[in-house]
Short mmCIF file of C-alpha atoms in Angstrom, two decimals:
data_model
loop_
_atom_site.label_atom_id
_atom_site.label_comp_id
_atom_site.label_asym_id
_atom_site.label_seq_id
_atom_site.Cartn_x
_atom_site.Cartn_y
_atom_site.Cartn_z
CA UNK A 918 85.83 82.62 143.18
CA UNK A 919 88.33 81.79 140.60
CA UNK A 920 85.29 80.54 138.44
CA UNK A 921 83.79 83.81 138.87
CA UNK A 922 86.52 85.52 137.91
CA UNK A 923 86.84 83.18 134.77
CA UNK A 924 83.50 84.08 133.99
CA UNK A 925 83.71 87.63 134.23
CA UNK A 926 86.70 87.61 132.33
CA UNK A 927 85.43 85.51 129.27
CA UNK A 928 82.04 87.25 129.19
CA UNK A 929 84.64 91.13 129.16
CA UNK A 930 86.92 89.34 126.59
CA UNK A 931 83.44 88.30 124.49
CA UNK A 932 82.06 91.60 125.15
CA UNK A 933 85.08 93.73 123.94
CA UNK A 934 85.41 91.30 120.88
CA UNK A 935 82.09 91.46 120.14
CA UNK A 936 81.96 95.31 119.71
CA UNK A 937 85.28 95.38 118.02
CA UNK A 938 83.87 93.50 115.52
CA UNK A 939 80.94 95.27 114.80
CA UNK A 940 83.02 98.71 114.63
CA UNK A 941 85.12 96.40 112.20
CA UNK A 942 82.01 95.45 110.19
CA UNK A 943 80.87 98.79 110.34
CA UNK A 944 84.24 100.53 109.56
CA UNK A 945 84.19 97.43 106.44
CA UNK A 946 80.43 98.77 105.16
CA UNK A 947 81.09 102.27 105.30
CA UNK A 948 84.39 101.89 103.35
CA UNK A 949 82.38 99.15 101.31
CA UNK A 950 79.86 102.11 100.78
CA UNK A 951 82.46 104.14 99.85
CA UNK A 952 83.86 101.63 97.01
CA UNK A 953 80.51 101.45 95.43
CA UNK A 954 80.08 105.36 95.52
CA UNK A 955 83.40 105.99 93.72
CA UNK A 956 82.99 102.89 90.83
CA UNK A 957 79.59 104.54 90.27
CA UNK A 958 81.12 108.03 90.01
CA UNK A 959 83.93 106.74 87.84
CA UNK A 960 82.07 104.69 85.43
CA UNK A 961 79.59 108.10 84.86
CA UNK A 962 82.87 110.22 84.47
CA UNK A 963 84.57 107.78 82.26
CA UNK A 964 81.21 107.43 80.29
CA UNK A 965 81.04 111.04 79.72
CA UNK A 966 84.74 111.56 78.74
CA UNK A 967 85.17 108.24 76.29
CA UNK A 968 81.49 109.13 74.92
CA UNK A 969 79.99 110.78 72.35
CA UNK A 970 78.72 114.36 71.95
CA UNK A 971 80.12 118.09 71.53
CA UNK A 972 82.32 119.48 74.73
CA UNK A 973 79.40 121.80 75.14
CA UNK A 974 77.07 118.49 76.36
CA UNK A 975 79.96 116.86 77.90
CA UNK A 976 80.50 119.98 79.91
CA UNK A 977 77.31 120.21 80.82
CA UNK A 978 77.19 116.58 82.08
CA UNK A 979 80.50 116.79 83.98
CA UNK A 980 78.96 119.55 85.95
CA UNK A 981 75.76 117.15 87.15
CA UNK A 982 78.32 114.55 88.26
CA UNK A 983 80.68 116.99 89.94
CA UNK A 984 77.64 118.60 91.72
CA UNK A 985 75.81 115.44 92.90
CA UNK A 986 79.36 113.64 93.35
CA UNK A 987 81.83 116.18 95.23
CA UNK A 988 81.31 118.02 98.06
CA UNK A 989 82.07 121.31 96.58
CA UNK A 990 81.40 123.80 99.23
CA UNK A 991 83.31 121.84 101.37
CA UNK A 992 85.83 121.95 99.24
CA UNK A 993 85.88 125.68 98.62
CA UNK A 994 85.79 126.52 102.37
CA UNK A 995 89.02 124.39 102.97
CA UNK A 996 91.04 126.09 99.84
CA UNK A 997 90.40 129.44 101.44
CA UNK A 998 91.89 128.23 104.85
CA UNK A 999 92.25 131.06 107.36
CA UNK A 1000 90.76 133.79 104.69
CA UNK A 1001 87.77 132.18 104.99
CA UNK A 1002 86.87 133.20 108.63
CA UNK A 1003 88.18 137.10 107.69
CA UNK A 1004 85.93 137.06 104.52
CA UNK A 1005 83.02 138.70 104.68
CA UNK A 1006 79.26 136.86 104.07
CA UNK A 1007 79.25 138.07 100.43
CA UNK A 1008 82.62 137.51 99.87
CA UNK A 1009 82.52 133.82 100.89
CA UNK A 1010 78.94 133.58 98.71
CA UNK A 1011 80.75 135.28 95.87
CA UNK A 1012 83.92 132.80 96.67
CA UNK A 1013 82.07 129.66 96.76
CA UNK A 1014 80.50 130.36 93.82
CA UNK A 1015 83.29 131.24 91.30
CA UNK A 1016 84.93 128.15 92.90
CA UNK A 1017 82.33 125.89 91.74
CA UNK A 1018 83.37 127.57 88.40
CA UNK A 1019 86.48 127.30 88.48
CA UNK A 1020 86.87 123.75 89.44
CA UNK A 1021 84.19 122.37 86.40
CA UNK A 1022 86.49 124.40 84.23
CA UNK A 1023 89.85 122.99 85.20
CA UNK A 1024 87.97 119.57 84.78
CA UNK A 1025 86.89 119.71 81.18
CA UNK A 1026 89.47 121.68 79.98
CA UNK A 1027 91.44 118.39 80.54
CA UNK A 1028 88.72 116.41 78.56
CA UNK A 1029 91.28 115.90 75.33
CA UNK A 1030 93.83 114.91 77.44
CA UNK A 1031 91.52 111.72 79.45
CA UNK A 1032 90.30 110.84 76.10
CA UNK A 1033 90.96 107.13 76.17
CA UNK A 1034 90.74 107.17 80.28
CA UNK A 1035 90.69 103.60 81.68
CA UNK A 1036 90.27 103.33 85.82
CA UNK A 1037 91.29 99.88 87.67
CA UNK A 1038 89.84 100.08 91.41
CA UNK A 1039 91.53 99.09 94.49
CA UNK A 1040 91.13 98.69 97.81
CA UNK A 1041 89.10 100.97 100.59
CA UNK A 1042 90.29 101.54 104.13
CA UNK A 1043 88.79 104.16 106.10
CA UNK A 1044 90.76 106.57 107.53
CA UNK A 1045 89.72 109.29 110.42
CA UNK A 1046 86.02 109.96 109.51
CA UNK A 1047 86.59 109.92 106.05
CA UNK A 1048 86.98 106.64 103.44
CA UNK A 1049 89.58 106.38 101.42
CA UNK A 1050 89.46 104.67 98.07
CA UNK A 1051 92.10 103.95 95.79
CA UNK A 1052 92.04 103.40 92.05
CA UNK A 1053 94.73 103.42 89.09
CA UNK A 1054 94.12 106.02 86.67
CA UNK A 1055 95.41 105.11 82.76
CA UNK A 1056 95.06 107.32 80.00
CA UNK A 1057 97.04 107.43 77.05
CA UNK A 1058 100.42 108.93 76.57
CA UNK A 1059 100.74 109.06 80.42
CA UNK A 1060 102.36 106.77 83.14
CA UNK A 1061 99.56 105.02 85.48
CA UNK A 1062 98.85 107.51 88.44
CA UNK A 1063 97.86 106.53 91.72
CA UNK A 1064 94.49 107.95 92.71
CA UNK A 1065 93.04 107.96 96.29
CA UNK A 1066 89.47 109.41 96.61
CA UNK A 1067 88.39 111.22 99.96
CA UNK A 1068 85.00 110.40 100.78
CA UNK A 1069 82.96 112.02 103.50
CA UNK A 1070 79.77 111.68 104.75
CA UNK A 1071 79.95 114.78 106.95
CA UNK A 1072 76.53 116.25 104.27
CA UNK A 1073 74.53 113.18 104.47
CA UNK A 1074 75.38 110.69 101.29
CA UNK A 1075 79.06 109.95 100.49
CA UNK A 1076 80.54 112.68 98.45
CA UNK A 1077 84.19 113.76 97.51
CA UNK A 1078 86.47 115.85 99.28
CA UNK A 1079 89.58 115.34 97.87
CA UNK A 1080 91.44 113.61 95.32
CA UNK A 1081 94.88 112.95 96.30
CA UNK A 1082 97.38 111.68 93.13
CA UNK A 1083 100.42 109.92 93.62
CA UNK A 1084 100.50 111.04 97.11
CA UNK A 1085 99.60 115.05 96.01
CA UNK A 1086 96.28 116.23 97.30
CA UNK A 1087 94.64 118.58 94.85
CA UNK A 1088 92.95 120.55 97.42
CA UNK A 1089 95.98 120.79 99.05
CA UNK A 1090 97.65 121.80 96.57
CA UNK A 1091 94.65 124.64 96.09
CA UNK A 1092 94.93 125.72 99.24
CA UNK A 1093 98.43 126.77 99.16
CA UNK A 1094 98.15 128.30 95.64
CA UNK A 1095 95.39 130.77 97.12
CA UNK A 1096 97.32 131.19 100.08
CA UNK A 1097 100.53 132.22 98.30
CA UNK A 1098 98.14 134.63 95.63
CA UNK A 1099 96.71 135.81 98.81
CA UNK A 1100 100.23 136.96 100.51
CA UNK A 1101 101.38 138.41 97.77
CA UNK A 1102 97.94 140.70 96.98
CA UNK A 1103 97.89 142.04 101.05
CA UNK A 1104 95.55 139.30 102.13
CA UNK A 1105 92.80 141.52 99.81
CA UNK A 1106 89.88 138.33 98.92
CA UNK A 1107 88.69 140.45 96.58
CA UNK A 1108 91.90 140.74 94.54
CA UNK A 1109 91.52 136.52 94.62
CA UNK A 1110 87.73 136.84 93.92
CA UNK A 1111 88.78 139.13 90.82
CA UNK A 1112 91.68 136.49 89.75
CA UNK A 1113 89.43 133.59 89.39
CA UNK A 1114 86.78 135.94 87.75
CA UNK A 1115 89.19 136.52 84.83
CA UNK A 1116 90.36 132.64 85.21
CA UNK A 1117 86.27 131.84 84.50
CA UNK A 1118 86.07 134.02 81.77
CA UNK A 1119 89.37 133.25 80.03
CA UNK A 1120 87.94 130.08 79.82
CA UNK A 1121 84.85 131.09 78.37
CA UNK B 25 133.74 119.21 79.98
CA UNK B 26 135.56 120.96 82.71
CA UNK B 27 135.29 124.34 81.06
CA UNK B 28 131.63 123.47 80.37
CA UNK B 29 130.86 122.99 83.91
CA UNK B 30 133.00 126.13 84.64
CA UNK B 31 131.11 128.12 82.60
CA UNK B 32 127.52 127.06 83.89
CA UNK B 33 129.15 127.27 87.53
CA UNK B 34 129.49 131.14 86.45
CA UNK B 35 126.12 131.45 84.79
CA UNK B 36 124.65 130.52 87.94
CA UNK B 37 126.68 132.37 90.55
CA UNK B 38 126.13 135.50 88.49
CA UNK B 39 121.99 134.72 88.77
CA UNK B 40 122.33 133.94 92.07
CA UNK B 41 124.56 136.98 92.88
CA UNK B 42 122.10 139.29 90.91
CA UNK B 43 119.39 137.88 93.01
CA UNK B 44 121.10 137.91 96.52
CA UNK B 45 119.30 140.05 99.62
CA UNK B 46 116.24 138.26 98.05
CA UNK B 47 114.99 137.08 101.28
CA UNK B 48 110.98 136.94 102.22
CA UNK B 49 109.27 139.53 104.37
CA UNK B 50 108.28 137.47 107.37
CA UNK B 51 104.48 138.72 108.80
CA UNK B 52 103.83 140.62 111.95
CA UNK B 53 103.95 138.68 114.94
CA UNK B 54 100.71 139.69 115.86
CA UNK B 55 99.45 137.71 113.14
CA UNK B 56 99.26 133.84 114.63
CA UNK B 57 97.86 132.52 111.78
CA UNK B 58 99.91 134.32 109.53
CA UNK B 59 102.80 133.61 111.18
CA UNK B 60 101.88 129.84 111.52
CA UNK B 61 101.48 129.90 107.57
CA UNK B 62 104.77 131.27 107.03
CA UNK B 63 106.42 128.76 108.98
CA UNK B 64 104.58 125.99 107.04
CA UNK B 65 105.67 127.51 103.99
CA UNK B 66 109.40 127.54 104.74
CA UNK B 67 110.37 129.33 101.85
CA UNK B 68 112.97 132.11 103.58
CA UNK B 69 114.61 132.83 100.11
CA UNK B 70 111.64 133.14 98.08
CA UNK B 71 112.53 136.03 96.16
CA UNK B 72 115.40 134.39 95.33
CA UNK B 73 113.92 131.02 94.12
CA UNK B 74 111.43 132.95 92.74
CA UNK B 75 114.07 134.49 90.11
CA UNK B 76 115.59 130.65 89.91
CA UNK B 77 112.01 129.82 88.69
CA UNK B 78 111.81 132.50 86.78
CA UNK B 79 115.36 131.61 84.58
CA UNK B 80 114.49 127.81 84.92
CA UNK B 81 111.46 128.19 82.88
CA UNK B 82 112.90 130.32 80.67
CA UNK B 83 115.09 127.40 79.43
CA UNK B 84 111.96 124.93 79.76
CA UNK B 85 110.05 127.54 77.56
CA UNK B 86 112.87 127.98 74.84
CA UNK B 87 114.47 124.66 74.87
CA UNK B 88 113.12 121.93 76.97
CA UNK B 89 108.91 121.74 76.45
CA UNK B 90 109.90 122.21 72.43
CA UNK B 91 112.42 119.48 72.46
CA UNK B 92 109.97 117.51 74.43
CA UNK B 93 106.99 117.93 72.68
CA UNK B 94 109.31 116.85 69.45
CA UNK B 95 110.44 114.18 71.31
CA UNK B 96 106.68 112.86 71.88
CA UNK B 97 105.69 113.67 68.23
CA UNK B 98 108.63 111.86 66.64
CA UNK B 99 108.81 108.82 68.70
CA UNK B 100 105.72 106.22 69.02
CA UNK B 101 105.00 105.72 72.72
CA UNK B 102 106.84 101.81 72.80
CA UNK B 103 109.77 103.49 71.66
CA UNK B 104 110.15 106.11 74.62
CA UNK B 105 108.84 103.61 77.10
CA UNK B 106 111.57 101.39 76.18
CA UNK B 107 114.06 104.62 76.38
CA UNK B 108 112.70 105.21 79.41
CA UNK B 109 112.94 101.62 81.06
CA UNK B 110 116.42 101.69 79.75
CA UNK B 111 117.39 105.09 81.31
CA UNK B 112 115.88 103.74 84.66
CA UNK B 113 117.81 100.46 84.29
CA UNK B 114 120.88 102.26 84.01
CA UNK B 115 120.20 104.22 87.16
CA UNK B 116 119.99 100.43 88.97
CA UNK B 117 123.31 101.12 90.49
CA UNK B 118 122.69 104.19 92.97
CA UNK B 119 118.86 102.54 93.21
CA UNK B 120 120.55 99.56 94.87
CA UNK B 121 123.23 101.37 96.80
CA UNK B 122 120.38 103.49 98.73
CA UNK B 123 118.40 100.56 99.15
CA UNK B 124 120.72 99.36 100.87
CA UNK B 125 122.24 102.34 102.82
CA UNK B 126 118.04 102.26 104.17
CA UNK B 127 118.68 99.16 105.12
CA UNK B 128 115.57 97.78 103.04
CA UNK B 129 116.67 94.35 101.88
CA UNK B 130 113.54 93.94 100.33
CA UNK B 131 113.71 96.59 97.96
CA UNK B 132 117.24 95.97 97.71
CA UNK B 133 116.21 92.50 96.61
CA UNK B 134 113.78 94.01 93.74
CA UNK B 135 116.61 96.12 92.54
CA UNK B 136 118.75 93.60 91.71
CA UNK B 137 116.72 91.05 90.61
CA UNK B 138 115.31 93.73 88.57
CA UNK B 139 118.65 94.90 87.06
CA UNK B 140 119.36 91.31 86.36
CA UNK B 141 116.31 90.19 84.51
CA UNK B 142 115.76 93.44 82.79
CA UNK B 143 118.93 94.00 81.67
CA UNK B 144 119.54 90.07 80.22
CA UNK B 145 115.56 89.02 79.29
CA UNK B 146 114.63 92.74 78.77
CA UNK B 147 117.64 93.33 76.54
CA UNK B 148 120.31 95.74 78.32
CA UNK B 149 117.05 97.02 80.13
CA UNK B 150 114.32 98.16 77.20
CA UNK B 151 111.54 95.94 78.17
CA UNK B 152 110.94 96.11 81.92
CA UNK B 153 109.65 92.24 81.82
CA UNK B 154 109.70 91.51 85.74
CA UNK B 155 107.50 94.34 86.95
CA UNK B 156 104.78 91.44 86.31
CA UNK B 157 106.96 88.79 88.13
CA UNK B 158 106.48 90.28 91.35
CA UNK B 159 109.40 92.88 91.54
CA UNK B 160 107.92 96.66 91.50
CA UNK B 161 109.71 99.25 90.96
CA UNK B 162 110.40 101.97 93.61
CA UNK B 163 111.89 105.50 93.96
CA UNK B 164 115.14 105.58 95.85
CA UNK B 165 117.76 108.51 96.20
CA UNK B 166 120.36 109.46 98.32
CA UNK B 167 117.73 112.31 99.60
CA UNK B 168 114.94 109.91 100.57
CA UNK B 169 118.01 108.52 102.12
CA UNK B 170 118.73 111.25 104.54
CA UNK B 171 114.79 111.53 104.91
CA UNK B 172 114.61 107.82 106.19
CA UNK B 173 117.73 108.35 108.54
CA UNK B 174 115.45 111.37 110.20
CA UNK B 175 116.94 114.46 108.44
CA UNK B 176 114.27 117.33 107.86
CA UNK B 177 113.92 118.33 104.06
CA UNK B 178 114.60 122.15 105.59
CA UNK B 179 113.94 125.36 103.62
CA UNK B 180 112.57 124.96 100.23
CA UNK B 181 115.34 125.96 97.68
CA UNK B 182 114.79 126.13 93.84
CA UNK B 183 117.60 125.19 92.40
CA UNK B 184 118.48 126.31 88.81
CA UNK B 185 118.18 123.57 86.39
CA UNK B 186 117.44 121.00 88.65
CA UNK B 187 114.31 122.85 90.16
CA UNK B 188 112.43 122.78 93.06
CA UNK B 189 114.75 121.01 96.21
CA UNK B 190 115.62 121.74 99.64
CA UNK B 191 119.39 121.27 101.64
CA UNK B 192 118.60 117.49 101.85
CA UNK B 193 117.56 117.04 98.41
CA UNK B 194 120.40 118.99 97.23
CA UNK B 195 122.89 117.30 99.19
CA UNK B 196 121.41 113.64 97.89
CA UNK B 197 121.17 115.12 94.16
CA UNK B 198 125.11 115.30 94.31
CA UNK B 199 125.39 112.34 96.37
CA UNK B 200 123.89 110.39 94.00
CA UNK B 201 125.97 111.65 91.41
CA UNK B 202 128.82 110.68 93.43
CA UNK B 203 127.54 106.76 93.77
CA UNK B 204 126.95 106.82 90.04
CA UNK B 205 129.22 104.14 88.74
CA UNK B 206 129.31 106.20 85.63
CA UNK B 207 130.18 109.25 86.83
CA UNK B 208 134.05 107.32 87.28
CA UNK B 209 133.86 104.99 84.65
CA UNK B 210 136.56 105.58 81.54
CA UNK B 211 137.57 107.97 79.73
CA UNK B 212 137.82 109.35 76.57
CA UNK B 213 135.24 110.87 74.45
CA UNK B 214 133.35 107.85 73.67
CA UNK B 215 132.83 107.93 77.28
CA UNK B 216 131.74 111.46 77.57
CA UNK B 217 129.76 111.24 74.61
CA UNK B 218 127.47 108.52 76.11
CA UNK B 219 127.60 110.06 79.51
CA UNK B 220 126.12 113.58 77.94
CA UNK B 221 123.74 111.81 75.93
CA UNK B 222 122.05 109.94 78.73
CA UNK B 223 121.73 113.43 80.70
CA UNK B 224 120.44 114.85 77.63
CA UNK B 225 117.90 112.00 77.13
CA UNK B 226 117.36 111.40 80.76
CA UNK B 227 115.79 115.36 80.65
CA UNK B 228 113.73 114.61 77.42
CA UNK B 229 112.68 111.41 78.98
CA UNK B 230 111.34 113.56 82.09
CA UNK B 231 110.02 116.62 80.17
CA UNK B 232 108.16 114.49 78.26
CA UNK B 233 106.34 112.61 80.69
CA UNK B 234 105.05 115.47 82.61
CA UNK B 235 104.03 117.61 79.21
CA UNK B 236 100.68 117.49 80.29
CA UNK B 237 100.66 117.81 83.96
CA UNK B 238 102.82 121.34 84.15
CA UNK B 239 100.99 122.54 80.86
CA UNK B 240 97.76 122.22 83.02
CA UNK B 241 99.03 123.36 86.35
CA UNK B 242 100.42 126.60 84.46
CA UNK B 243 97.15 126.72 83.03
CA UNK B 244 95.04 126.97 85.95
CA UNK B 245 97.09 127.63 89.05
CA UNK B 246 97.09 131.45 90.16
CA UNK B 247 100.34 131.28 91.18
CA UNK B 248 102.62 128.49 89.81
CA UNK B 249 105.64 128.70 91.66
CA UNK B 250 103.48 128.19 95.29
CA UNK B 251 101.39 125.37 93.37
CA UNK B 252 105.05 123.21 92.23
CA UNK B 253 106.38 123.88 95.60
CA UNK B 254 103.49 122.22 97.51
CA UNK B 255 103.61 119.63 94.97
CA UNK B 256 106.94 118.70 95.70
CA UNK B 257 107.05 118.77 98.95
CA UNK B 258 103.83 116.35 98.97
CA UNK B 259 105.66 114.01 96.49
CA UNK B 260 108.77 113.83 98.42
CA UNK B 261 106.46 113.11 101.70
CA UNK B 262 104.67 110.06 99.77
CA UNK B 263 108.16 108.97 98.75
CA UNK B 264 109.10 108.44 101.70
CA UNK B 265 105.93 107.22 103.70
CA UNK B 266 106.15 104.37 101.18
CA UNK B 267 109.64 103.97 101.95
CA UNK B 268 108.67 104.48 105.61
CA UNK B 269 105.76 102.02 105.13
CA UNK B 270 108.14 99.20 103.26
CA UNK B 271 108.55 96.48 106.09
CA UNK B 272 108.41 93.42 103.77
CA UNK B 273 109.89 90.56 105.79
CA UNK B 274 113.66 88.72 104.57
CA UNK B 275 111.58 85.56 105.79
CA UNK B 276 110.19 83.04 102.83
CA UNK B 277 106.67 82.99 102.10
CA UNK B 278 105.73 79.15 103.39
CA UNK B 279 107.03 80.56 106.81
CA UNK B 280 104.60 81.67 109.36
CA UNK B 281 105.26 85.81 108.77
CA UNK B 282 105.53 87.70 112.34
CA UNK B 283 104.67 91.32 109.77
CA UNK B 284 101.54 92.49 110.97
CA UNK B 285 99.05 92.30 108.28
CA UNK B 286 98.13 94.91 106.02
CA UNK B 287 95.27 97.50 107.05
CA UNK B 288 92.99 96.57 104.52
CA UNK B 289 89.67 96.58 105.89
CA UNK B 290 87.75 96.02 102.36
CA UNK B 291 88.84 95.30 99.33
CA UNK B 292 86.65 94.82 96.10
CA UNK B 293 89.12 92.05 94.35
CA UNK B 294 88.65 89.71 97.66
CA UNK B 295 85.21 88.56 99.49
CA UNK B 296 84.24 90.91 102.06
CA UNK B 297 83.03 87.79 104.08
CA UNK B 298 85.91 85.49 105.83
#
C-alpha cells in the first residue's frame, strides 16, 4: 500500500511537472516569438528613420510597417472605450479610419526628432495573454527611455497593441485624452470624428 | 527672499481665489459608465486646475520653453549632462533620507555609495562614473514615500508652478523641501545666491529635457491637460511599482539568496536552453 501510494504520488508529482514545464516552454516560445517579432519591427523602423530618402517615402514606408506591425483596429477600438459601443456602425468605420490617420501622422511627424535612433533589446516575459518585450530607446539629445512593447496574438501573427514608455502606456494615455475631449463636447463622436479630421489635415 | 515668497504666496491665492467654485459637474447617476469614468478620473476641481494649467503654461510659454530651448542651443549636450548629474548629486541628501524612511537598504546603499563616488571620482558630482559599477540610479521622494507606506495619491490637483500633483505629492513636495539639508544651511547672500541658482537651473535642467516630449504631446493630443494628467498619474504608478518591486536582499552575493528569482521567462542576452 504505501508503495502504491509512493507510486501514485511520484507518477502526480512527474505528471504536474511535466505539464508545468511545457506551459513554461511554451509561455518561453511565445515570448521568444515575441522577441524576434519586435527586433524585426525595430530594425525596419530604425532602417527607415536613420535612412535615406525624402519624408514623403519615409512616410510612406512607416505606414507599411505600422500596418503589417500594429494591431491598429485594435488599437482604435480600445482608445474609444465606452463610446465605442454607443457609436454608431459608420461612426466607428469613419473612427477607425481617421485613427489609422492619425496615429501614422503623430509617428512621422516625430521623424526629425528619432533621427539618430539607436534601440538595445531586453528581456520578454509574457504577461496575461499578451508578451511583453522590453527595449531601451536612445536618440540624441534625449535621456534613454524605457520601452515595453505589447504584443498580442489575439488576430493571428504577433502584432502591437501598445507601447508603454517609462511606465506610460500610449494608448492609455489616448484613451483618456478622447475620453476627456469627449466629456467636454456632450459625449457627441462626431464632434471627436470632426477634431481628428482637422488634426489629419493640419498635418497635411 | 521672504518678501519674494510673500509676494508669489499672493499671486497665487489671488488665482486661486479668482478661480474658486471651480468644481466639476459630476454625470447623472443613471450613467454607470459615466459615472465609473468620473471616478477614475478623480479630478473634482478641474475647473480649477484647469485655470492652474492654464497660468502655468503661460509662464512655460513666455519664460520657461524660451529659456530652455536657449539653454539646449548654448550648451553642448556633455555640458548639461554634467549640470544635470551635478544637480541630481546634490539632491543625494533627501534621495537617501527616503530611502531610508522606505526602509530599502538597498537603494539606500546605491545612494550613498553613489554620492560618495560621484561626488569624489566624478568631481563634486559632474560625471556620474558608478552608474556602470553596479549602482543605478532611482527616483525617491517624500511622496513615493507616503505611496509605499499605503497612502492613496487622492484627487488630482495642479498645482501652480509645480504642476500636475495630488494631496500626497503635495505634501512630499514640501516635505522634501523640509529634509533638504540646504534649505537650513547658512546664511547670507552667498548662500541664497547659490540656493536660487540651483532652483533656477534645476527648472532649466527639467524644461530642457522634456522639450521634445510636451512640444509633441501639445502637438497632437486633443486635449492636453487630460493627456499630462494621465501621464502623471501613470509615471507616479511606475515609480512606485519599481519601488514596490525593489526587494534586493542585505545578504552578500557568495551567499545562497532566499529572494525568489526574477520572472524572466526569456531573455535574448542569455541561452534560452538551461
Amino acid at each position: 500500500m504505501p508503495n502504491r501510494r509512493r507510486l501514485f504520488l511520484l507518477l502526480t508529482t512527474a505528471s504536474l511537472l511535466s505539464a508545468a514545464g511545457r506551459r513554461l516552454a511554451s509561455a518561453q516560445a511565445s515570448a521568444g516569438r515575441a522577441s524576434e517579432f519586435v527586433k524585426s519591427l525595430g530594425d525596419r523602423l530604425v532602417a527607415v528613420v536613420n535612412g535615406p530618402g525624402s519624408d514623403r517615402e519615409k512616410r510612406e514606408k512607416l505606414t507599411q510597417i505600422i500596418d503589417s506591425g500594429v494591431d491598429v483596429d485594435a488599437v482604435a477600438r480600445f482608445c474609444l472605450g465606452r463610446f465605442w459601443r454607443n457609436a454608431s456602425s459608420d461612426q466607428q468605420k469613419r473612427y477607425t479610419e481617421l485613427f489609422h490617420l492619425v496615429l501614422v501622422n503623430n509617428i512621422t511627424s516625430k521623424l526629425g526628432d528619432y533621427q539618430g535612433v539607436r534601440f538595445t533589446m531586453g528581456r520578454a516575459q509574457q504577461r496575461d495573454d499578451t508578451d511583453v518585450v522590453s527595449a531601451v530607446v536612445e536618440r540624441p539629445n534625449n535621456p534613454p527611455t524605457n520601452v515595453d512593447w505589447v504584443i498580442s496574438n489575439a488576430s493571428g501573427s504577433p502584432k502591437v497593441i501598445d507601447v508603454v514608455a517609462e511606465g506610460t502606456s500610449l494608448r492609455l494615455t489616448q484613451r483618456q485624452d478622447y475620453a476627456s475631449y469627449l466629456s467636454r463636447n456632450n459625449n457627441n463622436i462626431d464632434a471627436l470624428i470632426n477634431a481628428m479630421r482637422q488634426q489629419v489635415a493640419q498635418a497635411g | 527672499m521672504r518678501t519674494v515668497i510673500r509676494c508669489h504666496l499672493l499671486v497665487i491665492t489671488a488665482v486661486l481665489l479668482a478661480s474658486v467654485g471651480g468644481c466639476a459637474t459630476p454625470p447623472p447617476a443613471d450613467d454607470p459608465d459615466a459615472v465609473a469614468d468620473f471616478k477614475e478620473t478623480n479630478d473634482p476641481i478641474e475647473p480649477t486646475n484647469r485655470v492652474m494649467y492654464a497660468f502655468n503654461n503661460g509662464i512655460d510659454t513666455v519664460l520657461l520653453r524660451p529659456a530652455a530651448k536657449a539653454y539646449r542651443f548654448v550648451l553642448p549636450s556633455p555640458v548639461r549632462s554634467g549640470i544635470h548629474n551635478a544637480l541630481s548629486n546634490l539632491g543625494t541628501p533627501v534621495q537617501l533620507g527616503n530611502d531610508m524612511l522606505e526602509g530599502k537598504p538597498r537603494r539606500a546603499g546605491d545612494t550613498t555609495m553613489r554620492f560618495m563616488i560621484n561626488t569624489t571620482v566624478g568631481v563634486l558630482g559632474l560625471f556620474d562614473v558608478v552608474k556602470g559599477w553596479g549602482y543605478p540610479d532611482h527616483d525617491a521622494d517624500f511622496g513615493l514615500t507616503l505611496a509605499l507606506w499605503g497612502l492613496p495619491d487622492g484627487p488630482f490637483l495642479f498645482l501652480p508652478v509645480f504642476g500636475p500633483s495630488g494631496p500626497r505629492d503635495a505634501v512630499g513636495l514640501g516635505v522634501n523641501a523640509a529634509m533638504d539639508p540646504f534649505t537650513w544651511v547658512g546664511q547670507g547672500a552667498a548662500v541664497r545666491a547659490l540656493n536660487w541658482s540651483r532652483v533656477g537651473l534645476n527648472a532649466l535642467d527639467q524644461r530642457e529635457r522634456h522639450l521634445d516630449d510636451i512640444e509633441s504631446i501639445k502637438a497632437t493630443a486633443l486635449d492636453p491637460y487630460a493627456t499630462f494628467r494621465s501621464l502623471y498619474r501613470q509615471h507616479r504608478q511606475a515609480q512606485i511599482e519599481d519601488l514596490r518591486k525593489d526587494k534586493r536582499a542585505t545578504i552578500p552575493v557568495w551567499f545562497p539568496q532566499s529572494g525568489a528569482p526574477d520572472t524572466v521567462i526569456y531573455s535574448p542576452a542569455e541561452s534560452p536552453v538551461h
